Amino acid sequence: GVIIGVLTIKSQEATLNGVLTDFFNSYIKERSSEGLLGCFFDALLIFSFTPFLTFISGLSAVGLPIIIATPAIIGALTGMATGFLFFNYSLQGLCYSSLIVVPAVSIVVATLIKCCSEAIIMSTDIITCIGGYQNNLKQNNIKEYCLRFLVLFVPIIISALLNVICFKLFGNLFSFV
């Protein structure tokens, strides 16, 4: 996913680069003016979207394609973000990615992989139940599934907190912030 994202940015058109630059600049400007709590909730919302998507997909018999595609999509988006920063801001962009983006996203991706694993198991259980291979889906399975995702939300909270701390500590080291 990351390789696809970087290659996409490398072969981008000037129009796409302009749109991404405008988006990035407005995002950085807004984030710089926000307080700690606002930045935290923004990061939490962004980081919790894909685990929530996999949670919902895991409760569906047709959710497997979404569950399987989610890590690749996140990898591609992360690759596009880091590639964009590097190609437009050179070493400063690479340092920004290394100090602010990658630490939190690494935790999110590791958590997302575990979420996908749990969601695949649940979705497969639902498929076997619907197909008649299993008598019934136990209520405990669904409760355990929900509890596992609740526990997996803790690293997402930590990654949002880490992202805010890194942004507030290192963000002003970069001329584009």
mmCIF file of C-alpha atoms in Angstrom:
data_model
loop_
_atom_site.group_PDB
_atom_site.id
_atom_site.type_symbol
_atom_site.label_atom_id
_atom_site.label_comp_id
_atom_site.label_asym_id
_atom_site.label_seq_id
_atom_site.Cartn_x
_atom_site.Cartn_y
_atom_site.Cartn_z
ATOM 1 C CA GLY A 1 0.000 0.000 0.000
ATOM 2 C CA VAL A 2 2.774 2.440 0.918
ATOM 3 C CA ILE A 3 4.633 1.700 -2.328
ATOM 4 C CA ILE A 4 1.464 2.357 -4.343
ATOM 5 C CA GLY A 5 0.942 5.647 -2.501
ATOM 6 C CA VAL A 6 4.501 6.841 -3.097
ATOM 7 C CA LEU A 7 4.391 5.857 -6.774
ATOM 8 C CA THR A 8 1.061 7.662 -7.159
ATOM 9 C CA ILE A 9 2.530 10.858 -5.739
ATOM 10 C CA LYS A 10 5.669 10.518 -7.844
ATOM 11 C CA SER A 11 3.657 10.270 -11.066
ATOM 12 C CA GLN A 12 1.054 12.881 -10.127
ATOM 13 C CA GLU A 13 -0.139 15.705 -12.301
ATOM 14 C CA ALA A 14 0.351 19.357 -11.405
ATOM 15 C CA THR A 15 -3.395 19.721 -10.739
ATOM 16 C CA LEU A 16 -3.384 16.952 -8.130
ATOM 17 C CA ASN A 17 -0.268 18.402 -6.546
ATOM 18 C CA GLY A 18 -1.972 21.805 -6.289
ATOM 19 C CA VAL A 19 -5.065 20.294 -4.670
ATOM 20 C CA LEU A 20 -2.965 18.312 -2.190
ATOM 21 C CA THR A 21 -0.831 21.341 -1.376
ATOM 22 C CA ASP A 22 -3.895 23.492 -0.718
ATOM 23 C CA PHE A 23 -5.440 20.763 1.455
ATOM 24 C CA PHE A 24 -2.218 20.230 3.418
ATOM 25 C CA ASN A 25 -1.649 23.948 3.967
ATOM 26 C CA SER A 26 -5.206 24.538 5.192
ATOM 27 C CA TYR A 27 -4.989 21.456 7.436
ATOM 28 C CA ILE A 28 -1.696 22.609 8.974
ATOM 29 C CA LYS A 29 -3.002 26.158 9.432
ATOM 30 C CA GLU A 30 -6.163 24.944 11.158
ATOM 31 C CA ARG A 31 -4.287 22.422 13.288
ATOM 32 C CA SER A 32 -1.711 25.008 14.377
ATOM 33 C CA SER A 33 -4.429 27.307 15.667
ATOM 34 C CA GLU A 34 -6.334 24.572 17.527
ATOM 35 C CA GLY A 35 -5.846 23.819 21.176
ATOM 36 C CA LEU A 36 -4.641 20.495 22.525
ATOM 37 C CA LEU A 37 -8.124 19.097 23.026
ATOM 38 C CA GLY A 38 -9.268 20.040 19.524
ATOM 39 C CA CYS A 39 -6.180 18.477 17.954
ATOM 40 C CA PHE A 40 -6.658 15.350 20.061
ATOM 41 C CA PHE A 41 -10.269 14.861 19.012
ATOM 42 C CA ASP A 42 -9.435 15.518 15.352
ATOM 43 C CA ALA A 43 -6.680 12.904 15.453
ATOM 44 C CA LEU A 44 -8.917 10.491 17.375
ATOM 45 C CA LEU A 45 -11.657 10.843 14.779
ATOM 46 C CA ILE A 46 -9.251 10.258 11.894
ATOM 47 C CA PHE A 47 -7.460 7.344 13.560
ATOM 48 C CA SER A 48 -10.593 5.583 14.773
ATOM 49 C CA PHE A 49 -12.409 5.604 11.421
ATOM 50 C CA THR A 50 -10.777 2.506 9.908
ATOM 51 C CA PRO A 51 -10.939 0.363 13.071
ATOM 52 C CA PHE A 52 -14.628 1.294 13.343
ATOM 53 C CA LEU A 53 -15.129 0.379 9.675
ATOM 54 C CA THR A 54 -13.524 -3.021 10.247
ATOM 55 C CA PHE A 55 -15.634 -3.512 13.384
ATOM 56 C CA ILE A 56 -18.856 -2.930 11.447
ATOM 57 C CA SER A 57 -17.619 -5.042 8.522
ATOM 58 C CA GLY A 58 -16.808 -7.890 10.895
ATOM 59 C CA LEU A 59 -20.451 -8.006 11.943
ATOM 60 C CA SER A 60 -21.451 -8.681 8.340
ATOM 61 C CA ALA A 61 -21.284 -11.750 6.148
ATOM 62 C CA VAL A 62 -20.291 -9.550 3.206
ATOM 63 C CA GLY A 63 -17.701 -7.482 5.071
ATOM 64 C CA LEU A 64 -14.639 -9.578 4.215
ATOM 65 C CA PRO A 65 -13.613 -7.591 1.108
ATOM 66 C CA ILE A 66 -13.746 -4.336 3.066
ATOM 67 C CA ILE A 67 -11.781 -5.844 5.958
ATOM 68 C CA ILE A 68 -9.107 -7.193 3.636
ATOM 69 C CA ALA A 69 -8.814 -3.966 1.601
ATOM 70 C CA THR A 70 -8.639 -1.579 4.577
ATOM 71 C CA PRO A 71 -4.934 -2.081 5.489
ATOM 72 C CA ALA A 72 -3.892 -1.670 1.842
ATOM 73 C CA ILE A 73 -5.914 1.535 1.539
ATOM 74 C CA ILE A 74 -4.391 2.920 4.741
ATOM 75 C CA GLY A 75 -0.934 1.974 3.470
ATOM 76 C CA ALA A 76 -1.593 3.732 0.172
ATOM 77 C CA LEU A 77 -2.892 6.864 1.897
ATOM 78 C CA THR A 78 0.074 6.921 4.273
ATOM 79 C CA GLY A 79 2.428 6.451 1.337
ATOM 80 C CA MET A 80 0.732 9.269 -0.534
ATOM 81 C CA ALA A 81 1.006 11.564 2.483
ATOM 82 C CA THR A 82 4.682 10.844 3.133
ATOM 83 C CA GLY A 83 5.472 10.886 -0.589
ATOM 84 C CA PHE A 84 3.692 14.214 -0.989
ATOM 85 C CA LEU A 85 5.600 15.708 1.933
ATOM 86 C CA PHE A 86 8.934 14.448 0.618
ATOM 87 C CA PHE A 87 8.410 15.514 -3.000
ATOM 88 C CA ASN A 88 7.104 18.968 -2.080
ATOM 89 C CA TYR A 89 9.174 19.806 0.995
ATOM 90 C CA SER A 90 12.283 17.602 0.510
ATOM 91 C CA LEU A 91 14.168 16.889 3.695
ATOM 92 C CA GLN A 92 11.791 19.030 5.766
ATOM 93 C CA GLY A 93 8.855 16.937 4.556
ATOM 94 C CA LEU A 94 10.688 13.713 5.337
ATOM 95 C CA CYS A 95 11.537 14.958 8.831
ATOM 96 C CA TYR A 96 7.934 16.099 9.370
ATOM 97 C CA SER A 97 6.702 12.649 8.371
ATOM 98 C CA SER A 98 9.263 10.930 10.581
ATOM 99 C CA LEU A 99 8.575 13.063 13.642
ATOM 100 C CA ILE A 100 4.840 13.717 13.422
ATOM 101 C CA VAL A 101 3.066 11.327 11.043
ATOM 102 C CA VAL A 102 4.861 7.976 11.273
ATOM 103 C CA PRO A 103 4.986 7.449 15.073
ATOM 104 C CA ALA A 104 1.217 7.686 15.553
ATOM 105 C CA VAL A 105 0.304 6.026 12.259
ATOM 106 C CA SER A 106 2.549 3.060 13.111
ATOM 107 C CA ILE A 107 0.477 2.396 16.225
ATOM 108 C CA VAL A 108 -2.749 2.829 14.250
ATOM 109 C CA VAL A 109 -1.624 0.401 11.531
ATOM 110 C CA ALA A 110 -0.512 -2.238 14.043
ATOM 111 C CA THR A 111 -3.861 -1.896 15.822
ATOM 112 C CA LEU A 112 -5.729 -1.966 12.518
ATOM 113 C CA ILE A 113 -4.068 -5.254 11.572
ATOM 114 C CA LYS A 114 -5.259 -6.800 14.836
ATOM 115 C CA CYS A 115 -8.736 -5.313 14.257
ATOM 116 C CA CYS A 116 -8.821 -6.860 10.795
ATOM 117 C CA SER A 117 -7.811 -10.221 12.234
ATOM 118 C CA GLU A 118 -10.641 -10.098 14.756
ATOM 119 C CA ALA A 119 -13.120 -8.880 12.137
ATOM 120 C CA ILE A 120 -12.181 -11.660 9.696
ATOM 121 C CA ILE A 121 -12.805 -14.273 12.391
ATOM 122 C CA MET A 122 -16.199 -12.796 13.282
ATOM 123 C CA SER A 123 -17.285 -12.348 9.680
ATOM 124 C CA THR A 124 -16.243 -15.926 8.909
ATOM 125 C CA ASP A 125 -18.243 -17.158 11.911
ATOM 126 C CA ILE A 126 -21.284 -15.305 10.602
ATOM 127 C CA ILE A 127 -20.808 -16.786 7.130
ATOM 128 C CA THR A 128 -20.578 -20.330 8.510
ATOM 129 C CA CYS A 129 -23.669 -19.733 10.638
ATOM 130 C CA ILE A 130 -25.660 -18.440 7.659
ATOM 131 C CA GLY A 131 -24.398 -21.285 5.477
ATOM 132 C CA GLY A 132 -25.682 -23.843 7.963
ATOM 133 C CA TYR A 133 -22.245 -25.192 8.886
ATOM 134 C CA GLN A 134 -22.578 -23.968 12.434
ATOM 135 C CA ASN A 135 -25.740 -24.306 14.507
ATOM 136 C CA ASN A 136 -25.812 -20.812 15.917
ATOM 137 C CA LEU A 137 -23.688 -17.824 16.605
ATOM 138 C CA LYS A 138 -23.303 -17.595 20.340
ATOM 139 C CA GLN A 139 -24.107 -14.335 22.038
ATOM 140 C CA ASN A 140 -20.809 -14.628 23.902
ATOM 141 C CA ASN A 141 -18.939 -14.489 20.588
ATOM 142 C CA ILE A 142 -20.459 -11.113 19.798
ATOM 143 C CA LYS A 143 -19.846 -9.828 23.330
ATOM 144 C CA GLU A 144 -16.206 -10.963 23.173
ATOM 145 C CA TYR A 145 -15.849 -9.361 19.754
ATOM 146 C CA CYS A 146 -17.171 -6.034 21.063
ATOM 147 C CA LEU A 147 -14.931 -6.263 24.126
ATOM 148 C CA ARG A 148 -11.857 -6.975 21.999
ATOM 149 C CA PHE A 149 -12.542 -3.902 19.888
ATOM 150 C CA LEU A 150 -13.096 -1.827 22.987
ATOM 151 C CA VAL A 151 -9.648 -2.915 24.219
ATOM 152 C CA LEU A 152 -8.189 -2.209 20.766
ATOM 153 C CA PHE A 153 -9.505 1.344 21.028
ATOM 154 C CA VAL A 154 -6.931 2.064 23.762
ATOM 155 C CA PRO A 155 -3.942 2.115 21.343
ATOM 156 C CA ILE A 156 -5.971 4.356 19.028
ATOM 157 C CA ILE A 157 -6.406 6.829 21.893
ATOM 158 C CA ILE A 158 -2.681 6.579 22.650
ATOM 159 C CA SER A 159 -1.799 7.204 18.994
ATOM 160 C CA ALA A 160 -4.031 10.307 18.875
ATOM 161 C CA LEU A 161 -2.357 11.581 22.037
ATOM 162 C CA LEU A 162 1.095 10.815 20.599
ATOM 163 C CA ASN A 163 0.208 12.617 17.373
ATOM 164 C CA VAL A 164 -0.857 15.754 19.248
ATOM 165 C CA ILE A 165 2.233 15.700 21.457
ATOM 166 C CA CYS A 166 4.545 15.266 18.458
ATOM 167 C CA PHE A 167 2.762 18.007 16.507
ATOM 168 C CA LYS A 168 2.881 20.478 19.380
ATOM 169 C CA LEU A 169 6.523 19.653 20.215
ATOM 170 C CA PHE A 170 7.974 19.478 16.718
ATOM 171 C CA GLY A 171 5.482 21.225 14.435
ATOM 172 C CA ASN A 172 7.008 24.671 14.800
ATOM 173 C CA LEU A 173 10.385 23.344 13.616
ATOM 174 C CA PHE A 174 9.063 23.340 10.068
ATOM 175 C CA SER A 175 8.644 26.440 7.930
ATOM 176 C CA PHE A 176 5.370 25.240 6.398
ATOM 177 C CA VAL A 177 3.675 24.900 9.823
#
